[in-house]
Amino acid sequence: MTIEWRYTVEQDLGVLSVSGYLGPDAVRRFAGAVGWVVGRGSGPVIVDLTGLRSWSAEGQLAIIEAARRLAAAGRGLELAAIPADGSLVPGGDCPPIPVHADLAGALAAHSSRRGETPEGRHEWRTTGWPSGDDVGE
C-alpha cells in the first residue's frame, strides 16, 4: 500500500495533504512529493495527515527528513492531524516541527496570511487523489 498526495499553494502557505499508509513502500513517493513542494512555492508547509490511516517508523523518519529538507530551502514544516497510533519524536538536529490537532487549527495559526483573497491558487496532485471535495477538509 502507498500514499496519494495533493499540494496546494495560496499566498505564501503550502499544504501537502497525504492519504493512505506512510509505510516503507511509500517513503520514496513521499520524498518525491516533498521534492515537488521544495520546487514550488515559498514559506511554510503544512503536511495535512487527516487522510493518513497510519504511518510506520520509516514514515515518521521521512517526515523528519522532509523537515530538514525544507529547512535547508529556508522553509518550515508543520503537521496537522498526526495519526493516533504514534507520535513524532525528531532528533536533536531536526528543526522544530509544530503539530496542530487538525488542518483547521493549522490554517488558523496562519489566518493573518490567509485572510486576503488569493491572488492565485495552484494545485498539484497524484492521479489517485480524489477529484471533487477535498479529502480531510
XYZ file of C-alpha atoms in Angstrom:
137
model
C 0.000 0.000 0.000
C 1.196 3.508 -0.754
C 0.091 7.097 -0.434
C -1.631 9.665 -2.576
C -0.862 13.346 -2.202
C -2.026 16.801 -3.195
C -0.075 20.025 -2.840
C -1.785 23.415 -2.889
C -0.235 26.850 -2.601
C -2.078 30.021 -1.668
C -0.163 33.186 -0.877
C 2.989 32.054 0.976
C 1.474 28.940 2.544
C 1.653 25.439 1.123
C -0.487 22.474 2.182
C 0.707 18.964 1.355
C -2.218 16.608 2.006
C -1.324 12.918 2.284
C -3.683 9.939 2.331
C -3.121 6.188 2.652
C -0.389 4.478 4.666
C 3.033 6.090 5.015
C 4.992 2.883 5.358
C 8.300 1.644 3.949
C 6.796 1.202 0.471
C 5.560 4.810 0.390
C 8.655 6.627 1.639
C 10.091 7.231 -1.866
C 6.748 8.546 -3.094
C 6.534 10.899 -0.099
C 10.107 12.093 -0.717
C 9.111 12.790 -4.321
C 6.148 14.844 -3.133
C 8.461 16.815 -0.857
C 10.771 17.429 -3.816
C 7.765 18.798 -5.686
C 6.986 21.054 -2.703
C 10.571 22.319 -2.437
C 10.479 23.337 -6.100
C 7.179 25.196 -5.852
C 6.007 27.921 -3.560
C 7.709 29.604 -0.643
C 7.024 29.957 3.023
C 5.869 27.318 5.480
C 4.355 23.976 4.502
C 1.601 22.257 6.446
C 1.629 18.487 5.973
C -2.037 17.543 6.393
C -2.248 13.955 7.606
C -6.039 13.904 8.008
C -6.381 11.231 5.306
C -3.447 9.167 6.557
C -4.561 5.862 8.053
C -1.254 5.173 9.771
C 2.487 5.526 9.497
C 5.476 3.338 10.204
C 8.782 4.224 11.835
C 10.145 4.717 8.300
C 7.250 7.054 7.531
C 7.974 9.106 10.627
C 11.628 9.323 9.623
C 10.511 10.505 6.168
C 8.584 13.357 7.834
C 11.687 14.323 9.832
C 13.804 14.228 6.671
C 11.203 16.434 4.931
C 11.520 18.973 7.764
C 15.303 19.006 7.272
C 14.978 19.329 3.500
C 12.518 22.197 3.753
C 14.656 23.947 6.390
C 17.622 23.745 4.014
C 15.424 25.548 1.474
C 14.529 28.225 4.051
C 11.039 26.861 4.704
C 9.352 25.416 7.767
C 7.270 22.263 8.098
C 4.203 21.876 10.317
C 1.976 18.846 10.835
C -1.800 18.687 11.061
C -3.724 15.675 12.383
C -0.948 13.180 13.096
C -2.122 9.561 13.300
C -3.301 8.464 16.741
C -1.038 5.409 16.705
C 2.218 7.286 17.031
C 3.947 10.458 17.973
C 6.728 12.114 16.073
C 9.983 12.334 18.025
C 12.537 14.219 15.947
C 16.244 14.024 16.708
C 18.145 16.890 18.246
C 19.425 18.058 14.866
C 15.920 18.376 13.405
C 14.266 21.780 13.010
C 11.192 22.328 15.198
C 8.035 20.705 13.812
C 4.870 22.375 15.149
C 1.966 19.912 15.438
C -1.667 21.040 15.118
C -4.677 18.965 16.126
C -6.246 19.340 12.674
C -5.949 21.245 9.412
C -8.386 23.936 10.536
C -6.167 24.684 13.536
C -3.062 24.799 11.375
C -4.724 27.181 8.930
C -6.000 29.336 11.798
C -2.411 29.706 13.002
C -1.718 31.332 9.623
C -5.002 33.243 9.360
C -3.309 36.624 9.017
C -1.798 35.416 5.754
C -4.898 33.655 4.515
C -7.374 36.447 5.250
C -6.804 38.054 1.880
C -8.383 36.898 -1.351
C -5.944 34.505 -3.009
C -4.220 36.037 -5.985
C -3.588 32.629 -7.413
C -4.174 29.161 -6.127
C -2.043 26.409 -7.532
C -2.619 22.691 -7.068
C -0.693 19.574 -7.970
C -1.709 16.010 -7.074
C -1.173 12.360 -7.815
C -3.566 10.782 -10.269
C -5.091 8.707 -7.461
C -6.102 11.751 -5.422
C -9.899 12.037 -5.480
C -11.358 14.810 -7.570
C -14.179 16.895 -6.204
C -14.298 17.586 -2.479
C -11.047 17.845 -0.594
C -10.088 14.770 1.419
C -9.854 15.607 5.086
C -11.279 19.094 4.851
